[in-house]
C-alpha cells in the first residue's frame, strides 16, 4: 500500500466536495486504491484545508462524512501543511481569485499541483504559474473533466477508428434555460451573472471548449466571438433583484487545425430541443455523429438520406430516424475520478499526463481572446503559449 | 373577368416552370382567377418567353401542358412582346446574369415588374434597378417565397400574438448533405458550387435570410460571416470532376434591431438531425419555438423544464418532449402562388405590396457584405439603402 | 433552538393524526426544526390532548409513535394545559361541534390558535370567534391545505406569470364514486351523509372552494347552488342501512371578481373520467390549463386547434393531445406541513399569515349561502364579513 | 316508384345545401329512394326555392350539382309553387326571421311542413304555428338531428337495455375555442355573436338540449341559466372589429323528470380537454357512460375503481383507463338523412313521427326561459305547452 497525502483546499464548495472529495478521492479509497507500476495500491489520503473562518464548515463536513468514511484530517493552517514534507499533493478548488496564491505557495513548497480551472483570470498570470511549476520541476495538472464524459469518449472512439473520413465541421450547442428567479427560483448561483464577481459565459466555458477542441479535434487557431446579456436583471439566492453585468450567452466560431470549422453556441437563455444539455455534432466526409453527455448517435454515408426541398407536402423523411446509437460497450467511471486516477499514477509512477498547467493556461487564453474579439468585433488569431 | 397578360421569361427552368408557371399562374387560372376590388375576377394570361435558342424547349413545354391547360402563347421575341401595350406584367426567372437586362428593358417599356431573386449580383446594380423602376412609376416586386412557408407563417402568428415575450435570439440551421457525385449522383446543379457561374451559399441564401429576418424579426443591423468550401471537388451532371470554387457553407451571425442575436448556419455538407431542412429556433423570455418548412413546435415558460447537470446518470428529461405542435388551423396555399396573388391584386387594385425591387436589393446587399466580412475577418454594419 | 409547545386536540382522528401530527409536526421535528429570523431553529413540541374518555386511545397512539419519535406528552385535562403559560399554541382538529368551545377557551387563555375547518357550523358563530381572537390580540390561523397542493401551486404559477391572459372561466369537478356499502364496503364515514351529524357536501367542500377561489382567482361575489341526495340509502360502518339526509352532491355556480365565472360540481355519485379526483379547468384569452392534485397541463393559444363540427367522420383531432404537462421544477412538501411551517414562523417571528379565523369564517359563509340558495332557488350575493 | 315533390326553401345556405339537399334528399335519390309500406320506392324530387334576389346563386348551385345529380328544378316564386297541388312538402331552412312567414303560407296551402329549428324567436309564435298546423291537419316536423348522432344512439341503447340502473345525473359539455379573428381568422359566422342578428348561445343551443333531454332522459321540469359574453369584441368575415352583444357561453342546470339533475355548459370560449366537441356524461347507480358525437365509453359498477385521496403521491389510478368503448355494431347514416327518411315515410305511409312543430316549440320555450332565468337570477319552472 502506497499512501499519498493530498491537501484538498476548497472542498467545502459544491464542486470540490461532491466531485473531487466524495466521488473521486473517497471513492478511490472505497475501492481500495488504484494499482501502481510496482504492484502496490496507491491510496490517497485527503487532508481538508480551509481558511480559519471556515473551521466550523469543515468540521460539519467531516462529521457528516465520518459514519461512512471514518475520521478525515483537517487543517486551517495551509502554510504549516505545505511545510510538512509528507503532504505530497496540493489540490485547489477555491475561488479563482484565491487560486493563484495557493498554487504559488505550493509550487514553492515543492508539492505536486492539481487544480480546478480557470487557473487564473489573465493569461499572463496562468502562463507564469505554469512556467514556475515547470522551472520548479513539480508535477502539475488541471481539471479537464469533459474529456472523460461518456459521450465525448464515444466521439473520440469514432475519430480514432476513422469513422468520419475527413472531419469538416463541429457544431456545439451548450446550455439551457436558467430561470430568472422572478416566479421560479433560479437554479444557478447569482455570481455567475456578475462580471465583478468573476462570472460570465466565456470565462466559464471557453476554458472547457479549448481543451475539448484541442484534444479531440485539432488545435484552435482563431476565434470570433459575440457575447450577450440576454436577461439584464435576475433575482439572487435571497430573492433580491440584481443587475446582470456578465455575458449569459456566447456565440463563438473557431477555426481549428485541419481546416475544421467549429461553431459553438453557449447560452443560459435557450430552451433545449436537442439530444442533451451539451451536444456536439461532427460532420465528416464519410459520416456524422451527435454526442451528448453520455450518448452518441451516428449517421454513416450509407445511412445518409437524399432529401428534396418541397414545402408543399409534409417531409417524407423523419430526420431523427436514420441515426443509430453507439452502444455503451464499457462502463464509464465518473469523469473527475478518472482524471484523478491518471494524476495519482502520474505522481507515483511518472506516467504521462498531458493536461498540465500550461494546457490549463490555454483555456484562460481562449476566454480572454473571446472577450477581446467581442469588443473589437473581429477575428483574432490564437498565438502559441510560452 | 379582368384578364391580365403576363410575359413569363425563363420558365423552362425547373423553378420557373414548376413554382411560377404551373403551381402559381396556371393554378390561379384553374381556380377561376382571384377576386378584385371591383368584384371582377382577375385572370392572368401567361405568355411564355424564351431566347430563340430555346424555341424547341418552349414548344415541348407548351405541348406537355396543353391537355390540361389548353394552348399557351409563346414568343422568342422579347422586344416585340414588350412593345405590345396589352402585355402588362413582365416576370423574370432567367439566370441572374441576364436578369438585369430583361428587367431594364421591361421598365423602359412601362411594364409592371416581378422577378426572382437575386435581382443582381452587385448591390449598386440592384439599387439602380429599384430606383429606375420607382422613377418610371412602374409597379414592381421580387419573389420572397419563404415568407409564406407554413412554418414561417406559424412563427409570425406566435410573434403577432406575443407568445415569445421579448425575443432574445434566432438560431437558423439550413441545408443537408449534397452528395459529391462520386458514388451517388448529386442532387443539386453543379453551377451552384462554381463562383464563376454565380454559385455560392452566401449569394444564394443570404438574400432569403435578409427578407425573412427583416420581415419577421427585425432589420439586420450588422453581419459577421465565414464561408467555407468543405468539399473541394465534385462531379457534375455528366459525371465529370470539377473544382468547387464557391462556398458550400456559410456561418453567419447577425445583429438585429431590438437587440436580437441571430446565429445562422447554412451548409451543403451537413447531415440533418433536426426537425426539417430549414429550422429556425426562436427563444424569448416567455417561450420558444422551432419552425420547419411546414410545422412549428413551441415550449412555453409553463412547459420549460428545470434541468440539472449530472453526467453520471442518464438524463431524466427527454428534451424533445415538452414541446407542442402548433396546429394547422388554416390551409396554406403554395407560397409562390400566394405572393403572385398579392402581386396581381397590387397591379390591378393598387393594394399594398412591400416586397419590391428595393427590398430585393437588400438581399443582394447582405450577400455582398457577408462575402466582404469573410474576407476582412470582421463585423460589418449594414448601411441603409438608397 | 427555540422550542414552542403546541397543544394538539383531536389528533386521534385520521386527519389530525396523519396530516397534522405525523406528516407535519413530527416531520418538522425530524428535519431539525425550521429557521427563525434570529437564526435559531424553531422546534415544535407537541402535547397530545384528548377527552378523558379517549385516554386509552391517546396512550395507544403514543406507544405506536414512541420507537421512531420518542416519548410524546399527553393530557386529558385541557383546562389545566391551557392554564400553563409555556404552552403557546392551541391546535384543534376535533369534531366541528366541539371546536367552538375549545377555541373559545384557548383564546381566553391567550394562546395562539390554529384549527381545522369549518371553524363553526354558522357564519355568525365563526365571525364571533374571529373577532374574539382579534380583540384578544392572539395570533390565529385556519387550515387551508388545498392552497399548497402541487397542482394548485402550478396553477398559481401560471397566473403569476400571466400565462392565461384574461381569465374567463373556472370549471371545477370534484368527487368520485363512493360505494353505498351494499355489496362493496363504503370508503367514507357514514356521518358525512347525515345532516344531523354535520354531514353534507356543501358544508364540507364549499369551505375549501371559497379559499381556493378567493386566493387563486378572485373573491366570490355571488352563488347559485343546487344540492342533491342522489343515493337515499347507504349502509354504515357496521353494515346497517341508514337514510341519507345530507346532500351527496352540490352543483354550484359562482361569480368572481374580474368577471370570472366558476362552475363547480362536487359529487360522491360520479364516476371519474378526468385527470384527477379534483380538476380545475381554467380558460383564459391566451391559454387554458387543467390542474389536478399534483399535475397540471396547459394549452396555449399557440397550441389551440381549430376544430370543425362534422359528425359524419371520426374527429381528426385527439383532444387530449395538444396539451402539455407543466414540469415539476421544485419539490413540493406536504401541503399541511407547509402551512404549519408558515404558522410557526408567524407565531415566532410575526411574519405575515393571511389565512386566519376571519378567512376561515368566509368558508362557513359560502356553505351557508349555498344551502340557502338551494332552498330559495335563486342567486345570492356574498356580503362582506365583519 | 312514388315521387314526392319537396319545395326546399333556403338551401343556398351552408346547412340547407350540405345537410338537407346534398347529404339527405340527393343522397336518398342516389340510393334509389326509400321503401314505402306499399312496396313502392318513395323518391323525393327537390324544387329549390329562393327569393328573386337569389336567382343567380340558385342557378350557380344547380349548375354545380348538374354533372352529378342532373338538372334540378328551381323557382323564385314561392306563392306560385305553393299553389301547385303536386308539390306536397314544404321545407324551410331560411333565416329564423323569415321562417314563420314561409311556414304559415305553406300550412295555408295544405302542404306537409318540415323545417329547421328554431321554428320562431318567441314561444307564443312557435306554439301558434304548431296549433295552426294541427288545426289544418297537415303533417309537420322539425329538424332534431342530434337525436341521430351515433354517440347519442349508443347512449339510447344503454338506457333501453337498463345499463345505468337508475340515472342520477347528466353532465353536458359543449363547445370549443372560436378564434376572435384578430390573428387567426374566426371559424364561425359573426352574426352568431350579435343579439340584434338573432345570435346567442342559448337561442342557438337550448333548442337542441331540450329535445335531447326530453327524448333521451326525461322531460325538462325547471331551468337555472347564466349567460356570459366572455369575448366582448371580435373581427368579422371582413376582418372588421365588432362588438359582441350576444352570449357566447351558457351555463345551464336543469331538473328532469325522474329526479335527474343535468348540468350543461355550452361555450365558444373553452379549450377542449375531453373526448369530443360535445360530451354527455351519464351517471347511474349501476354504471356510467360518456358519449361524444360518434363514440361512447362505459364504466360499469364492476369496473368502478375505489380511489383514495392522497395528494402526497402520484395517483396510482389512471382515470381514463377502466372505461370501455361501446362497439359500433351498426352503420350510422347521416343524422339529417335519417330524420328525412322518417318524415317522408310519415307523409306517405302515416307512420308515427313525434318530432313535430309542437316539439319544436319546446326548444324555443327553453331558450326563452333560459334567458329569463339569467335576467331574473333564479330558477324557473317549465310549464306544459298548449
XYZ file of C-alpha atoms in Angstrom, chain B residues 14 45 70 89-90 103 152 201 213-214 218 233 247 252 258 297 309 317 321 338 349-350:
22
model
C -37.132 23.958 -63.040
C -52.806 35.052 -69.107
C -55.070 24.468 -73.186
C -46.573 42.367 -66.464
C -43.019 41.234 -67.084
C -35.857 43.898 -66.219
C -42.769 30.735 -41.077
C -24.093 29.653 -50.440
C -35.141 38.379 -40.700
C -36.182 41.891 -41.729
C -36.221 42.928 -37.013
C -14.071 18.657 -55.736
C -18.581 28.473 -50.651
C -23.321 33.850 -40.254
C -34.375 45.000 -30.867
C -43.350 23.381 -32.147
C -26.260 18.894 -14.986
C -35.671 14.598 -19.087
C -40.899 16.052 -25.164
C -49.764 33.382 -52.505
C -56.251 47.254 -57.423
C -53.215 49.139 -56.154
